[in-house]
């Protein structure tokens, strides 16, 4: 029992000491608040806490300081919003001398991407086991694979119902699609580049995407049955070339896509031209190139709304970042996550299985989720991008003797746009400092001063002047606070009230006009003259600091320790 009593007493003692320390720390904060207000360089705050100032004057300065702080805060918030939403500006690049231009990627997607005879022969020898009737039933499935995408994947699943799964498993669906594709020789007849004849199939490479089988000129990748591989250097144009154009003659109805060589072809692109037989289409294009200066790297991706080519490394397209490759990777990632396989019309991934016929139901079920662009908001435009606009499109019908597609630059590209920082971190700091200084007289050292007063200095005072703070706290508890004087007049000056008055202003009593003689009148004029001289001398002699009403012996303690009062 005595041990428990001692332990209880120790706990109570430690709790009391903690409460006592908190009370003393509160008194130290009150003192530091008064010290900060009296010595701070912030505009107007010293008048709020100055002892002896009328309450009306303190309230007036409090209102002025609050209005200045609110105004500065509103302007600073507007500058911050501008910095977050619109910190860059785009203008013409005047220092631009273009020597060569990369010709845009031109993709030809035939409406019929399969070769029926080739597909039938492949099915007859393998899947149908030399059964002609069965080959006729299975061939449409292979034809469908050459243009497989999320829109027709359900129909492909229906066509595959009668095919033995073990026979289909001998090859991947991508491999079966390549066995049925229409060859380049049957897609393009004749081609010209720079007004010179070229071999079409040497320059148009096969690509397999959501648009099915297509052939692309100047593409950055080409497709095979096992991978998407890089192509060689792009085709350039020079200002001295005979013609800045590409001409080709498709063999059947086709869709034509024209876009920058930097991009990856996929479902993000729409066809600009629908070509049919015996038709001559002339397309006049212009190039618009925009690049972003390196000083924009100081901004976040969300602020500048673009990504540098080396800033984000994509898992499936690691060469260089582009918007189209990011969107394609986003769709691939969602398909792999939801269905645990990679669709055959996407780039093959080494450690991810390719989707089979049994996965078509899953892909069809989640196709809206996979193709939903709202789930790919992390994909931003590239900071260096090239856009080809069609300025003039002319179609001539019934031109069997001169049909084809001509893609030509309208004028030589001589304009480039530059995107640079309009409002960076340094500009933001200067703006914040100017506004805070204008309205409040605030600087970075003022912030350090605030932290110093209310942390280090307040804590040090608790440990160095603990006994003094404790005595003041006890004294304040037992004495009532002083009465608040609402009068707008200064109180008496330095000496106590019971001593002789040494006020800087003499109280002159009005003269009695009924009992005035000549002698007293002359003495009164002399006194007025002496008072005038005395008043003038006040501007040449140092003023006496006021005691603000704490002159009586009763208020001596209050005068000595008034800075500790709230």
Coordinates of C-alpha atoms in Angstrom, one line a residue, residues 315-502:
X315 CA 7.2 -0.6 -70.8
X316 CA 6.0 -1.8 -74.3
X317 CA 7.3 1.1 -76.4
X318 CA 10.6 2.1 -74.7
X319 CA 12.2 3.9 -77.7
X320 CA 10.6 7.3 -77.2
X321 CA 7.5 8.6 -75.7
X322 CA 4.6 9.6 -77.9
X323 CA 0.9 10.1 -77.3
X324 CA -0.2 7.3 -79.6
X325 CA 2.2 4.8 -78.1
X326 CA 1.1 5.7 -74.6
X327 CA -2.6 5.2 -75.6
X328 CA -1.8 1.9 -77.2
X329 CA 0.1 0.7 -74.1
X330 CA -2.9 1.8 -72.0
X331 CA -5.3 -0.4 -74.0
X332 CA -2.8 -3.3 -74.0
X333 CA -2.4 -3.0 -70.2
X334 CA -6.1 -3.1 -69.6
X335 CA -6.6 -6.1 -71.9
X336 CA -3.8 -8.0 -70.1
X337 CA -5.2 -7.1 -66.7
X338 CA -8.8 -8.0 -67.5
X339 CA -8.3 -11.1 -69.7
X340 CA -4.8 -12.2 -68.8
X341 CA -3.7 -12.2 -72.4
X342 CA -2.5 -9.8 -75.2
X343 CA -4.8 -9.5 -78.3
X344 CA -3.2 -10.7 -81.5
X345 CA -3.5 -7.3 -83.2
X346 CA -1.2 -5.7 -80.6
X347 CA 2.5 -5.8 -80.4
X348 CA 3.6 -9.3 -79.0
X349 CA 5.0 -9.2 -75.5
X350 CA 7.6 -11.8 -74.5
X351 CA 6.3 -12.7 -71.1
X352 CA 2.5 -12.3 -71.8
X353 CA 0.5 -15.1 -73.6
X354 CA -1.3 -14.1 -76.8
X355 CA -5.1 -14.3 -76.7
X356 CA -6.7 -17.4 -78.2
X357 CA -10.2 -18.1 -79.4
X358 CA -11.3 -19.0 -75.8
X359 CA -10.4 -15.5 -74.7
X360 CA -12.7 -13.8 -77.3
X361 CA -15.6 -13.9 -74.9
X362 CA -13.6 -12.0 -72.2
X363 CA -12.4 -9.4 -74.7
X364 CA -15.9 -8.9 -76.1
X365 CA -17.2 -8.5 -72.5
X366 CA -14.7 -5.9 -71.5
X367 CA -14.2 -4.1 -74.9
X368 CA -15.8 -0.9 -73.6
X369 CA -13.5 -0.8 -70.6
X370 CA -10.4 -1.5 -72.7
X371 CA -11.2 1.1 -75.3
X372 CA -12.4 3.8 -72.8
X373 CA -10.0 6.7 -73.2
X374 CA -11.0 8.1 -69.8
X375 CA -8.9 5.4 -68.1
X376 CA -5.8 6.7 -70.0
X377 CA -5.8 10.3 -68.7
X378 CA -2.1 9.8 -67.7
X379 CA -1.2 10.0 -71.4
X380 CA -0.3 13.6 -72.4
X381 CA 0.7 15.0 -75.7
X382 CA 4.4 14.9 -76.6
X383 CA 6.3 18.1 -76.0
X384 CA 7.7 17.9 -79.6
X385 CA 4.9 17.0 -82.0
X386 CA 4.3 17.3 -85.7
X387 CA 0.9 17.6 -87.3
X388 CA 0.1 17.3 -91.0
X389 CA -3.0 19.2 -92.1
X390 CA -4.9 18.6 -95.3
X391 CA -5.2 22.1 -96.9
X392 CA -6.7 20.9 -100.2
X393 CA -8.4 17.6 -101.1
X394 CA -9.5 17.0 -104.7
X395 CA -11.3 13.9 -106.0
X396 CA -11.7 13.2 -109.7
X397 CA -14.1 10.4 -110.6
X398 CA -13.9 8.1 -113.7
X399 CA -10.2 8.5 -114.2
X400 CA -9.4 4.9 -115.1
X401 CA -6.4 5.9 -117.2
X402 CA -4.9 8.2 -114.5
X403 CA -6.3 6.9 -111.2
X404 CA -4.4 6.8 -107.9
X405 CA -3.5 8.9 -104.8
X406 CA -1.1 11.9 -104.8
X407 CA 0.1 13.2 -101.4
X408 CA 2.0 16.5 -101.9
X409 CA 3.2 19.4 -99.8
X410 CA 1.4 22.6 -100.8
X411 CA 4.4 24.8 -99.9
X412 CA 7.8 24.1 -98.4
X413 CA 7.5 24.1 -94.6
X414 CA 9.2 27.2 -93.3
X415 CA 7.3 27.8 -90.0
X416 CA 8.0 26.2 -86.7
X417 CA 6.3 26.9 -83.3
X418 CA 8.1 27.2 -80.1
X419 CA 6.6 26.6 -76.6
X420 CA 8.4 28.2 -73.7
X421 CA 7.9 29.1 -70.1
X422 CA 6.0 32.3 -69.5
X423 CA 5.7 32.0 -65.7
X424 CA 8.3 29.9 -63.9
X425 CA 9.3 29.3 -60.3
X426 CA 11.5 32.3 -60.1
X427 CA 8.8 34.5 -61.6
X428 CA 6.3 33.1 -59.1
X429 CA 8.7 33.8 -56.2
X430 CA 9.3 37.3 -57.3
X431 CA 5.6 37.9 -57.7
X432 CA 4.8 36.5 -54.3
X433 CA 7.5 38.6 -52.7
X434 CA 6.4 41.8 -54.4
X435 CA 2.7 41.4 -53.4
X436 CA 3.5 40.4 -49.8
X437 CA 5.9 43.3 -49.5
X438 CA 3.5 45.8 -51.0
X439 CA 0.6 45.0 -48.8
X440 CA 2.2 43.7 -45.6
X441 CA 6.0 44.5 -45.7
X442 CA 6.5 40.7 -45.5
X443 CA 9.7 38.9 -46.6
X444 CA 11.3 35.5 -46.2
X445 CA 13.2 36.7 -43.1
X446 CA 9.8 37.8 -41.7
X447 CA 8.6 34.2 -41.9
X448 CA 11.8 33.0 -40.2
X449 CA 11.3 35.6 -37.6
X450 CA 7.7 34.3 -36.9
X451 CA 9.0 30.8 -36.5
X452 CA 11.8 32.0 -34.2
X453 CA 9.5 33.9 -31.9
X454 CA 6.9 31.3 -31.4
X455 CA 9.1 28.2 -31.3
X456 CA 12.8 28.6 -30.2
X457 CA 12.4 31.8 -28.3
X458 CA 9.2 30.8 -26.5
X459 CA 10.7 27.4 -25.5
X460 CA 13.9 29.0 -24.3
X461 CA 12.0 31.5 -22.1
X462 CA 10.2 28.6 -20.4
X463 CA 13.4 27.0 -19.3
X464 CA 15.5 30.2 -18.6
X465 CA 12.8 32.3 -16.9
X466 CA 10.6 29.5 -15.5
X467 CA 10.4 30.9 -12.0
X468 CA 9.7 34.4 -13.1
X469 CA 6.9 33.3 -15.5
X470 CA 5.4 31.1 -12.7
X471 CA 5.3 34.1 -10.2
X472 CA 3.8 36.3 -12.8
X473 CA 1.1 33.7 -13.6
X474 CA 0.2 33.4 -9.9
X475 CA 0.1 37.2 -9.5
X476 CA -2.2 37.6 -12.5
X477 CA -4.5 35.0 -11.2
X478 CA -5.0 36.9 -8.0
X479 CA -5.3 40.4 -9.4
X480 CA -8.1 41.6 -11.6
X481 CA -7.2 42.9 -15.1
X482 CA -6.9 46.7 -15.5
X483 CA -10.0 48.7 -16.7
X484 CA -10.1 49.4 -20.4
X485 CA -9.9 53.1 -21.2
X486 CA -12.1 54.0 -24.3
X487 CA -11.1 57.7 -24.4
X488 CA -9.1 58.9 -27.3
X489 CA -6.6 61.0 -25.3
X490 CA -3.1 60.4 -24.1
X491 CA -2.6 59.8 -20.4
X492 CA -0.1 61.6 -18.1
X493 CA 3.6 61.3 -18.7
X494 CA 6.6 59.9 -17.0
X495 CA 6.3 60.9 -13.3
X496 CA 3.9 59.4 -10.8
X497 CA 0.5 61.0 -10.3
X498 CA 1.2 62.0 -6.6
X499 CA 4.3 64.1 -7.7
X500 CA 4.3 67.5 -9.2
X501 CA 3.1 67.6 -12.8
X502 CA 5.7 67.8 -15.5

